[in-house]
Short mmCIF file of C-alpha atoms in Angstrom, two decimals:
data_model
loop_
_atom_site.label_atom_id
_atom_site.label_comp_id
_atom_site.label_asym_id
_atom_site.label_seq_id
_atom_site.Cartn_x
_atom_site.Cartn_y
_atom_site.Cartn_z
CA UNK A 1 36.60 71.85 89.33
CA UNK A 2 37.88 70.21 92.46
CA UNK A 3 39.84 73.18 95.15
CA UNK A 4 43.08 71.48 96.22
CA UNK A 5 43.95 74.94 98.08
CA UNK A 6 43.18 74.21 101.72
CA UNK A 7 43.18 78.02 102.60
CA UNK A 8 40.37 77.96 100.40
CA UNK A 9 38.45 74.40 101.34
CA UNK A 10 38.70 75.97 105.11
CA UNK A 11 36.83 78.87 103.82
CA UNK A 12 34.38 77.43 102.17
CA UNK A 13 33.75 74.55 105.17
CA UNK A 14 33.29 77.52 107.52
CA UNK A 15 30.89 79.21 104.99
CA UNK A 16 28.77 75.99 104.70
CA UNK A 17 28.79 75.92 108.50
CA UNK A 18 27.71 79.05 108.36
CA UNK A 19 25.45 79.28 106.21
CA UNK A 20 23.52 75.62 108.18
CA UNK A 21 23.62 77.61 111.07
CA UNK A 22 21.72 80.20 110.16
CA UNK A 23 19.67 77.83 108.43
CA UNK A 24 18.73 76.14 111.69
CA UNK A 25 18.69 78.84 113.87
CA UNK A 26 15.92 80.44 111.30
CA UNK A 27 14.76 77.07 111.29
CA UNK A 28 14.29 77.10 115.06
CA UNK A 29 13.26 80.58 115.48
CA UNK A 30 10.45 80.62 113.30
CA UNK A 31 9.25 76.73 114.94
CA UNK A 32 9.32 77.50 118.75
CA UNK A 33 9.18 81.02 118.59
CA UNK A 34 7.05 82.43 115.39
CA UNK A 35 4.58 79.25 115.38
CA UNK A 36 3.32 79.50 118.87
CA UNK A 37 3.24 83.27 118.14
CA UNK A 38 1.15 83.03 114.74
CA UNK A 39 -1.06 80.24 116.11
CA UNK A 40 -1.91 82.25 119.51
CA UNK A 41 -2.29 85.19 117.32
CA UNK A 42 -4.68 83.27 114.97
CA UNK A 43 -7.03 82.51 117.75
CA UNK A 44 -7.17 85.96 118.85
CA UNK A 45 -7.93 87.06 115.42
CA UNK A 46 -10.04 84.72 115.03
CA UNK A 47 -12.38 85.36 118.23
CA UNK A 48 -12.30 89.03 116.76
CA UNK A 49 -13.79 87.81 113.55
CA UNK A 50 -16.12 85.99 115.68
CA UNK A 51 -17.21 89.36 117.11
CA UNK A 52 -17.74 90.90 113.83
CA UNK A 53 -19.63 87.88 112.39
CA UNK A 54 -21.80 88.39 115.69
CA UNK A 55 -21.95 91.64 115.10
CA UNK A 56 -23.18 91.75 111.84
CA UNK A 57 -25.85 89.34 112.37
CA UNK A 58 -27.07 91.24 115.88
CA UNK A 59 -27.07 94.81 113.93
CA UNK A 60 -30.45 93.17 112.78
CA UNK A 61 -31.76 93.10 116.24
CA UNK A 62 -32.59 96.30 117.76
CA UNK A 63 -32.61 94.96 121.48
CA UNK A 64 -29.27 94.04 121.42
CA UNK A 65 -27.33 97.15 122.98
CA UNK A 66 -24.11 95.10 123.02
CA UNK A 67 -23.79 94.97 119.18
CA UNK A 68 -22.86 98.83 118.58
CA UNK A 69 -20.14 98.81 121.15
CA UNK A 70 -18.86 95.23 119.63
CA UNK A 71 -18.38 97.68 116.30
CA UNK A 72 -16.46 99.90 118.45
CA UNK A 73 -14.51 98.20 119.74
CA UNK A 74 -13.69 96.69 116.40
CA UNK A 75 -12.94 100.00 114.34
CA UNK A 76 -11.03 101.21 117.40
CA UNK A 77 -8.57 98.03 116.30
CA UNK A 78 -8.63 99.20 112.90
CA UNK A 79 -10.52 96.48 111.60
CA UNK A 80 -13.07 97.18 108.72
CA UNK A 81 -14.95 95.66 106.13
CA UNK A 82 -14.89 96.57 102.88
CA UNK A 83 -17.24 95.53 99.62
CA UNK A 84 -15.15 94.17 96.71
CA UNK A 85 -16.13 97.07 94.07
CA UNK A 86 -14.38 99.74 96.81
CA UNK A 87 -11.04 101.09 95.44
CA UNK A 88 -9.41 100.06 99.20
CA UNK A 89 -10.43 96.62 98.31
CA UNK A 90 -8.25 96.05 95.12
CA UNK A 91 -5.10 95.50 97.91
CA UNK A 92 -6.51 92.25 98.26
CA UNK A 93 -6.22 90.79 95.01
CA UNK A 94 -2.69 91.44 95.21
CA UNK A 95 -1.66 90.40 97.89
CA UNK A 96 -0.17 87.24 99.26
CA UNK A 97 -1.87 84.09 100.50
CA UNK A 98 -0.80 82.45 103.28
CA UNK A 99 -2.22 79.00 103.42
CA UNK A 100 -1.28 78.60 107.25
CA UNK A 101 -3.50 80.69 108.78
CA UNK A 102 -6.26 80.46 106.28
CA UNK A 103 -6.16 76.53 106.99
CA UNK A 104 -5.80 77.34 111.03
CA UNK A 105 -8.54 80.29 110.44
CA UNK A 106 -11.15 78.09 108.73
CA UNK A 107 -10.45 75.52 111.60
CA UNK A 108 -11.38 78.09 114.13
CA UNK A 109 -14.18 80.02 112.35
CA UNK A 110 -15.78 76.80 111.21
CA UNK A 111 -16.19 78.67 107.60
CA UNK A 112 -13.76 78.94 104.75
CA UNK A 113 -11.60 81.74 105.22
CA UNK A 114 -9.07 83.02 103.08
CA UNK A 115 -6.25 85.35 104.83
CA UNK A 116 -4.15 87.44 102.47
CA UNK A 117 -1.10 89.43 103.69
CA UNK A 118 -0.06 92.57 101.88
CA UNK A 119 2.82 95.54 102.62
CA UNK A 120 0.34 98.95 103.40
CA UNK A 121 1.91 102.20 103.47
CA UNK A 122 2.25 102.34 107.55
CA UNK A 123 2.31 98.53 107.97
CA UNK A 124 1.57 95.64 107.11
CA UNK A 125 -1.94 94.68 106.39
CA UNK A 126 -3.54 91.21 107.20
CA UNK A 127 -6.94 90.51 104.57
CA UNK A 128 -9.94 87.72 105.39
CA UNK A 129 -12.25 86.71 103.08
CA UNK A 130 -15.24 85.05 104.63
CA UNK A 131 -17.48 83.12 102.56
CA UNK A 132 -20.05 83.99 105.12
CA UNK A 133 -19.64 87.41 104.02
CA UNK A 134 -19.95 86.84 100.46
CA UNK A 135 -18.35 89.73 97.68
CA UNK A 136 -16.26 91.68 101.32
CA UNK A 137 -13.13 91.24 102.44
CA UNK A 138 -11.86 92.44 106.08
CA UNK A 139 -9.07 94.58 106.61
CA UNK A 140 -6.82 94.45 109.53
CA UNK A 141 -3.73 96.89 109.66
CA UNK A 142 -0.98 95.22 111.89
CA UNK A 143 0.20 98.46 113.19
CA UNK A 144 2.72 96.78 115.91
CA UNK A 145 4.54 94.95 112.58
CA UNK A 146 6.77 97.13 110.50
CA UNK A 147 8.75 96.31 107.69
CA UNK A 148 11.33 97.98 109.46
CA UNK A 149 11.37 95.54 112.42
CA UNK A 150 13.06 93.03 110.41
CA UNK A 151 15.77 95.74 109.16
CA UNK A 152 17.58 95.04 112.31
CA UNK A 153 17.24 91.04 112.69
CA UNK A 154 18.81 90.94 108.61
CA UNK A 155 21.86 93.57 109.88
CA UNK A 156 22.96 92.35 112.88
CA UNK A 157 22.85 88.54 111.06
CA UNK A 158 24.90 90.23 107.90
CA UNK A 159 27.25 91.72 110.68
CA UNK A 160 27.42 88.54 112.59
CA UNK A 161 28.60 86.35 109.58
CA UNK A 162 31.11 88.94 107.95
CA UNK A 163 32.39 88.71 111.49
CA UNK A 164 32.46 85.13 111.60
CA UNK A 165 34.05 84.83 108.27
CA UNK A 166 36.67 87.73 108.89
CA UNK A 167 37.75 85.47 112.25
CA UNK A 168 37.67 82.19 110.70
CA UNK A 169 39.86 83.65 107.70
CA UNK A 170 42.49 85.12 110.04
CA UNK A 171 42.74 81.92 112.27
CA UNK A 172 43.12 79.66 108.90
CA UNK A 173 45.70 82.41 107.20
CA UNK A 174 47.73 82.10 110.69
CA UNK A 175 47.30 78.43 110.80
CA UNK A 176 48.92 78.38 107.29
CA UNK A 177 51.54 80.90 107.61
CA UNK A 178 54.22 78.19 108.40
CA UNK A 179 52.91 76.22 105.80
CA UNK A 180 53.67 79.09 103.22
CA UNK A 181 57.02 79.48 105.06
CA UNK A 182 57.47 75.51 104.61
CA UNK A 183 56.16 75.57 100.87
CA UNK A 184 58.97 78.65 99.91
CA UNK A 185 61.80 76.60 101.78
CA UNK A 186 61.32 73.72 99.98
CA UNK A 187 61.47 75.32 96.89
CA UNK A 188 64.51 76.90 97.71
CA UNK A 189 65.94 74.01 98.53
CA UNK A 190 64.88 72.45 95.10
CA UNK A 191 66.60 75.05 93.47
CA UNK A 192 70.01 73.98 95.01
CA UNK A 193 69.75 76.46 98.15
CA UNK A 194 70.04 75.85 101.55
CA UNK A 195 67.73 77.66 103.84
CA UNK A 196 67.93 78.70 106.64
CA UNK A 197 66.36 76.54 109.74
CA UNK A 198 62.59 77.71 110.19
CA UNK A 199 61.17 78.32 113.33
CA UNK A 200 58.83 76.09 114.84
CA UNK A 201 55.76 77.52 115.06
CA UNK A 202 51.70 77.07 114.80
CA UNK A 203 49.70 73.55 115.54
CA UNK A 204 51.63 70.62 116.89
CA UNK A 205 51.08 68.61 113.65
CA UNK A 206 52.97 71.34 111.80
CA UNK A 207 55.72 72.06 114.34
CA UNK A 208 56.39 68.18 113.77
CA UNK A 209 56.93 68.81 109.92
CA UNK A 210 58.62 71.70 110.29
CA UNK A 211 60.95 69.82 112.70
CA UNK A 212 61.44 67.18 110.00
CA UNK A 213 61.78 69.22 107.36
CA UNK A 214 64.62 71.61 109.23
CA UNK A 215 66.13 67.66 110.08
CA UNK A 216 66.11 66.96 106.33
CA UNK A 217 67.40 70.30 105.49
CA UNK A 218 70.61 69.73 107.77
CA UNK A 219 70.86 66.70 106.07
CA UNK A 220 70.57 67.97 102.51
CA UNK A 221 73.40 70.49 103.47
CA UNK A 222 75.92 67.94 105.23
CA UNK A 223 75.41 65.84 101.82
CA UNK A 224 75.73 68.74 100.21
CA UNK A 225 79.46 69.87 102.21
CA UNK A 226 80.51 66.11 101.96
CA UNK A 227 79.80 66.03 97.98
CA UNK A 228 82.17 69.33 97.15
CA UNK A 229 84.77 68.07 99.77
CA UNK A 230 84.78 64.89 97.33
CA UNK A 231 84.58 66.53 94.45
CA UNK A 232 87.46 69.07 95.43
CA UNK A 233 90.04 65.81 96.62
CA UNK A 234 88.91 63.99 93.45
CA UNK A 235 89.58 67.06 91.76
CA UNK A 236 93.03 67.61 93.70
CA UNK A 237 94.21 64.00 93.55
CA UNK A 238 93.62 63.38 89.96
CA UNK A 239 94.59 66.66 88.36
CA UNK A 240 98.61 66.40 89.96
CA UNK A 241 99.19 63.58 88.41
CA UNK A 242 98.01 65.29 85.34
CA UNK A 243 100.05 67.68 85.39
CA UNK A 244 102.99 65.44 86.02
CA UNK A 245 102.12 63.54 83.08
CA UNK A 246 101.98 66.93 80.70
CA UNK A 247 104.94 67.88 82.11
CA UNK A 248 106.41 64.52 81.55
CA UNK A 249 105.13 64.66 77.71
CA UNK A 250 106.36 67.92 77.16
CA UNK A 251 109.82 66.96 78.21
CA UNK A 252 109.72 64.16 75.46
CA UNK A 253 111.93 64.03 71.94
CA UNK A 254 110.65 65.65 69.29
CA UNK A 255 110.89 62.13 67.55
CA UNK A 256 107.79 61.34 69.87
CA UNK A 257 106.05 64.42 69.18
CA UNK A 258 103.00 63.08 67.88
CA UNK A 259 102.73 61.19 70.74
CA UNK A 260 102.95 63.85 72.80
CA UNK A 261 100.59 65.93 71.43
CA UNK A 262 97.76 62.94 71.65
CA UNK A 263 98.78 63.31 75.27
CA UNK A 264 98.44 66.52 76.16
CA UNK A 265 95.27 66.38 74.35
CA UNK A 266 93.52 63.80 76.39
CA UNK A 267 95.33 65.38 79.71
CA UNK A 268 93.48 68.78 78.88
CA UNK A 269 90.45 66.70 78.04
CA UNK A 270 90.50 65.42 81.35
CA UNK A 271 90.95 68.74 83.35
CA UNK A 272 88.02 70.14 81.31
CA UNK A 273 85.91 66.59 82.45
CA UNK A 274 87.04 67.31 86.19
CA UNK A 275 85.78 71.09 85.66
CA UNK A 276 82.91 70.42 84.38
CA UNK A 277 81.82 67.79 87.08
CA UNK A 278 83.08 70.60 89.18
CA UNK A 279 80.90 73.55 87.93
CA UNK A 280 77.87 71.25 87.68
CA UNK A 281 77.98 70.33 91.61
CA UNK A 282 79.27 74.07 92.83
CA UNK A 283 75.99 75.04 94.94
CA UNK A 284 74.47 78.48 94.35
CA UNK A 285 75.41 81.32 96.75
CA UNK A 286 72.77 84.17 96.55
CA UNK A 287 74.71 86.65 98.96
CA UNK A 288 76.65 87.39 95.33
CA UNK A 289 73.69 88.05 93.16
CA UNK A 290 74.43 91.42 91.36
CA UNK A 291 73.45 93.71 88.53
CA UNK A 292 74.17 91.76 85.61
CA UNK A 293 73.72 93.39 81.80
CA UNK A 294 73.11 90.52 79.56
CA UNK A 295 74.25 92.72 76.61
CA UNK A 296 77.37 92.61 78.21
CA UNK A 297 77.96 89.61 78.88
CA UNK A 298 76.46 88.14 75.22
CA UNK A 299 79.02 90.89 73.77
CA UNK A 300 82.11 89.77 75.79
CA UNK A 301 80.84 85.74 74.83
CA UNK A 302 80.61 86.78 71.17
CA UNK A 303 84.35 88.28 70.88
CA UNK A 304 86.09 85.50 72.73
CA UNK A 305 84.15 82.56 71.09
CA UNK A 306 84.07 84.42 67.53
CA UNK A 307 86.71 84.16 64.73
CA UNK A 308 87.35 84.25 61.21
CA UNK A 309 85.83 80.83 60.77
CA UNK A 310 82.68 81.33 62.63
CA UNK A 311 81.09 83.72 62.36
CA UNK A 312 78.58 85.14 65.27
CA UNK A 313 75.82 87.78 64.50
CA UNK A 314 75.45 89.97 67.51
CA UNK A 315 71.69 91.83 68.22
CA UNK A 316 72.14 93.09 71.22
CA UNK A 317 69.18 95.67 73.44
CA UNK A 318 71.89 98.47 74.67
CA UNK A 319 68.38 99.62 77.15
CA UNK A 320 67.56 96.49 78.63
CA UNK A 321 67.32 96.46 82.51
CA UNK A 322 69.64 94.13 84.10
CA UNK A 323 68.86 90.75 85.89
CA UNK A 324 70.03 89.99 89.23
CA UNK A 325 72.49 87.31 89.45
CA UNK A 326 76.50 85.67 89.58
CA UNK A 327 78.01 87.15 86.21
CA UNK A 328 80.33 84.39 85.92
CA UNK A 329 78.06 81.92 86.08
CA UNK A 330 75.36 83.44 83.51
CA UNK A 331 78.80 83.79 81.51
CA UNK A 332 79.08 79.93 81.87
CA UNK A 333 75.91 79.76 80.91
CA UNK A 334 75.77 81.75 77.81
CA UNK A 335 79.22 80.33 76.88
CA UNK A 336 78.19 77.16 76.63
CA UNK A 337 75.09 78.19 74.41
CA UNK A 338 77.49 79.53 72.25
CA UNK A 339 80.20 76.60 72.09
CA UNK A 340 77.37 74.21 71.46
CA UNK A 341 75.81 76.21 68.72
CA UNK A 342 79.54 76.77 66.77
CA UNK A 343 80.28 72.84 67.57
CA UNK A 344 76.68 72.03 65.54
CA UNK A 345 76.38 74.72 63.47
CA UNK A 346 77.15 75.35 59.77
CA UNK A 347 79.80 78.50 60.59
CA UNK A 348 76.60 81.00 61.64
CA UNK A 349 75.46 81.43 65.01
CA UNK A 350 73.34 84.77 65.75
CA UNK A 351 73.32 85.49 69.89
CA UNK A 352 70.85 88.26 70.68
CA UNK A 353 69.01 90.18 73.68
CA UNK A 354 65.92 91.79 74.79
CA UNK A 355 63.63 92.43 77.20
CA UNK A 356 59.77 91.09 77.61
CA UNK A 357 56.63 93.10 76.86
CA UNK A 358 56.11 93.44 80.29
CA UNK A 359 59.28 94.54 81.72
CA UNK A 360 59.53 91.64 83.99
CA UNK A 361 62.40 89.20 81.96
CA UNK A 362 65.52 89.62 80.02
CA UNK A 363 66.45 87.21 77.76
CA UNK A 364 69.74 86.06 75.41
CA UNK A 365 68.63 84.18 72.65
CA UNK A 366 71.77 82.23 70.68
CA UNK A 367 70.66 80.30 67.19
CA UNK A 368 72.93 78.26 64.80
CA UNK A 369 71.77 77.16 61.10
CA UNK A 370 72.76 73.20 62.09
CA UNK A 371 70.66 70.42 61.28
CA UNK A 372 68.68 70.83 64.84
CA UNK A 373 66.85 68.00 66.67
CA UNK A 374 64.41 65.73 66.93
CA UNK A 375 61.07 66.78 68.83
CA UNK A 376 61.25 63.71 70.72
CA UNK A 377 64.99 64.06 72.06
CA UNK A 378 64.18 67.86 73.09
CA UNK A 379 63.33 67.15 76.43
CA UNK A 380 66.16 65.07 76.72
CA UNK A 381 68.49 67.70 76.00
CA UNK A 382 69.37 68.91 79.01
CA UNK A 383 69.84 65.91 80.96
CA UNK A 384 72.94 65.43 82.20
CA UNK A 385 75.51 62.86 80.66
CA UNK A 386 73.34 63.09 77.23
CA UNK A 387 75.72 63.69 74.39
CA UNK A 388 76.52 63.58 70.62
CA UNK A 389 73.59 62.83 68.09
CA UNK A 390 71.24 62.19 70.42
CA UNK A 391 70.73 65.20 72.24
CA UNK A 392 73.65 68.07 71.05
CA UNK A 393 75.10 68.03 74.48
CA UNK A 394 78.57 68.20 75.39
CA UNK A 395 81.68 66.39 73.83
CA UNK A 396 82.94 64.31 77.11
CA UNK A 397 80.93 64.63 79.96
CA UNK A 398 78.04 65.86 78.84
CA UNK A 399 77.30 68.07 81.20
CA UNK A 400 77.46 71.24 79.07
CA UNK A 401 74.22 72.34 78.62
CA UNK A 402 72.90 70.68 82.31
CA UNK A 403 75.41 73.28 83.69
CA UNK A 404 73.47 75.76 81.51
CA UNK A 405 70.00 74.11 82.74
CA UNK A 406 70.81 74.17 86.65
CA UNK A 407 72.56 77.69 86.59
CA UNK A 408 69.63 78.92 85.14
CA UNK A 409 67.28 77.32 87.60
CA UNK A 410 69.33 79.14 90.34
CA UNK A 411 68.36 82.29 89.03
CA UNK A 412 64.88 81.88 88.80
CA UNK A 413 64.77 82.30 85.45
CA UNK A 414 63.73 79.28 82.24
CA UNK A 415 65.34 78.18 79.08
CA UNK A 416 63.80 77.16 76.16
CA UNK A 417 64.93 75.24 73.05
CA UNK A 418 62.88 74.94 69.68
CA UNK A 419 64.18 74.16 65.85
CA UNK A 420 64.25 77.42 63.44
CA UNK A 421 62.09 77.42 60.81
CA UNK A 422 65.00 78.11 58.81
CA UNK A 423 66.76 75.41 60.09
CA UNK A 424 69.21 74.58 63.19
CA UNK A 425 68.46 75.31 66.82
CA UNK A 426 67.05 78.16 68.86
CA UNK A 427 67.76 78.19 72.74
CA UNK A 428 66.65 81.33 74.55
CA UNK A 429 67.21 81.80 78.81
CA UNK A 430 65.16 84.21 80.69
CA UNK A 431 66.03 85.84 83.63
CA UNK A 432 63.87 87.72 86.42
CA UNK A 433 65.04 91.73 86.37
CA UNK A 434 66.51 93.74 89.39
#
């Protein structure tokens, strides 16, 4: 699975780093420091195995007064000789080979020599096995190498690299600070907000993006002012001489009523186009996010919408914790719901609430018994300027359930639209609680 995270591909760079570097500084360690160490080592060993061969060969010669004290001096180091049948023996046939000094042993001995290494109780013990000295092995306790020695070389490395890893994370987490900054601004201001400017902050490459993007933002938000001043003249200029005309029409002879009344239909029709437009452009303004009970609000929808040709089933959670949001426009939204299911519908439309499992969403879910929609046109449903049999939107404009899709977007929250089993359409809108 490839990491596109690069918090975490700057972690795990600095752990591979890491991780070679101790590589090579073991690496180096044990070649020009442990080598020349071992191999002057071996030849001292191996001189005092030289001694001891001497020695056992010049025990056989009485006038040699040299050989006792050679013995000495031997057992004085520790070193001893054991037969293979003795119980101190059996050490050796578990313990370890190492091929390096046997190889550098033999080469200095002249004789085949296998060395053995094994862990003893006080330290570690070093084993030869002469073939000069056929069915005995020789024991040498290296008293000055404890297992402990290496306790401290394994810390202070464990120590080092948490350290290492601890300071790299911190520098990459403040490195990427703006960047989370960045990423959370952007989203806000794909949600229809405008932030505001971020400070400029961190490496040079991501002051210059952060410059950009606060350039782009300023941008965003002059477009933004220049749209609604547009939208509110065309809204201005075009809605007086609407209302001249309906007050024109209304001042006509009631031969012409008929006439009249197509007229002030299509004026109305025309004020609801310019609202809609309207409500569909009007940015989000978080400073007047409140408490809002959805119960409420689906209650208040159901009695102005409902009549005694439509009828609306209400299921509504009285205990349900409120979300956090405009009421008017999660009335809009919820309204619209509603208007669409009646305009679709059969005469039945059910509008209901609830909360999640979880306690983290509130939802109002509004269902009509119409013939519902294709699968195919579902994600087309709330795109605006989709209408009529294609996609159940909005007589006109519309723009009816975009408005619905957008003001839900600026609450954080999701809609969702499926066909009942029982037939006709389901759309449910969740909301983040307080």
């Amino acid at each position: 699975m490839r990491i596109r995270s690069s918090f975490t591909q700057s972690i795990l760079l600095l752990l591979t780093l890491l991780l070679a570097s101790q590589v090579y500084s073991y690496y180096a360690v044990f070649n020009y420091a442990l080598m020349p160490s071992l191999q002057q080592f071996n030849k001292i060993l191996a001189h005092e195995m030289s001694l001891m061969l001497d020695d056992s060969t010049e025990l056989n010669s009485s006038d040699d007064l040299e050989a006792p004290i050679k013995r000495r001096v031997l057992e004085q180091l520790g070193v001893t000789v054991h037969t293979m049948e003795e119980p101190t023996a059996q050490d050796y046939n578990s313990a370890m080979s190492v091929d390096l000094m046997s190889e550098e042993m033999t080469d200095e001995l002249g004789i085949p020599t296998e060395v053995r290494l094994s862990l003893g109780v006080e330290s570690y013990i070093l084993w030869m096995q002469i073939d000069s000295i056929p069915d005995s092995v020789i024991r040498i306790p290296l008293s000055e190498l404890q297992q402990e020695d290496f306790a401290p070389l394994f810390h202070n490395s464990l120590i080092m690299a948490l350290i290492i890893v601890a300071g790299g994370w911190l520098f990459i987490r403040l490195q990427n600070r703006p960047l989370i900054e960045l990423e959370k601004a952007a989203k806000a201001v794909g949600r229809g907000e405008i932030p505001p400017q971020l400070p400029e902050k961190g490496a040079s490459e991501i002051r210059s993006v952060t410059r950009s993007f606060n350039q782009m933002s300023k941008g965003i938000q002059a477009l933004e002012e220049d749209r609604a001043l547009l939208m509110a003249g065309i809204s201005h200029d075009l809605r007086t001489p609407l209302t001249r005309i309906r007050l024109a029409t209304e001042m006509m002879s009631p031969e012409d009523s008929y006439l009249a009344e197509g007229i002030i239909n299509d004026t109305e029709e025309c004020n609801e186009i310019i609202s809609q437009f309207m409500d569909y452009l009007k940015p989000v303004n978080t400073q007047t996010f409140e408490s809002v009970h959805l119960s409420d609000i689906a209650n208040d929808v159901a009695i102005a919408e409902g009549g005694y040709e439509i009828e609306i089933v209400s299921e509504l959670e009285p205990n349900a914790k409120p979300a956090f949001g405009s009421p008017i426009a999660i009335k809009r939204a919820v309204s619209n719901l509603v208007v669409n299911a009646i305009r679709y519908g059969n005469g039945w439309v059910k509008i209901s609430t609830g909360i999640t499992a979880d306690n983290t969403l509130v939802w109002i879910c509004v269902e009509d018994n119409g013939p519902g929609i294709e699968k195919d046109q579902i994600s087309k449903l709330f795109e605006p300027f989709t209408r009529g049999d294609t996609a159940r939107g909005s007589e006109g404009t519309g723009l009816g359930l975009a408005i619905v899709k957008r003001i839900v977007g600026q609450h954080h929250g999701s809609v969702i639209v499926t066909n009942r089993s029982e037939g006709g359409l389901k759309a449910q809108i969740s909301f983040p609680v307080r």
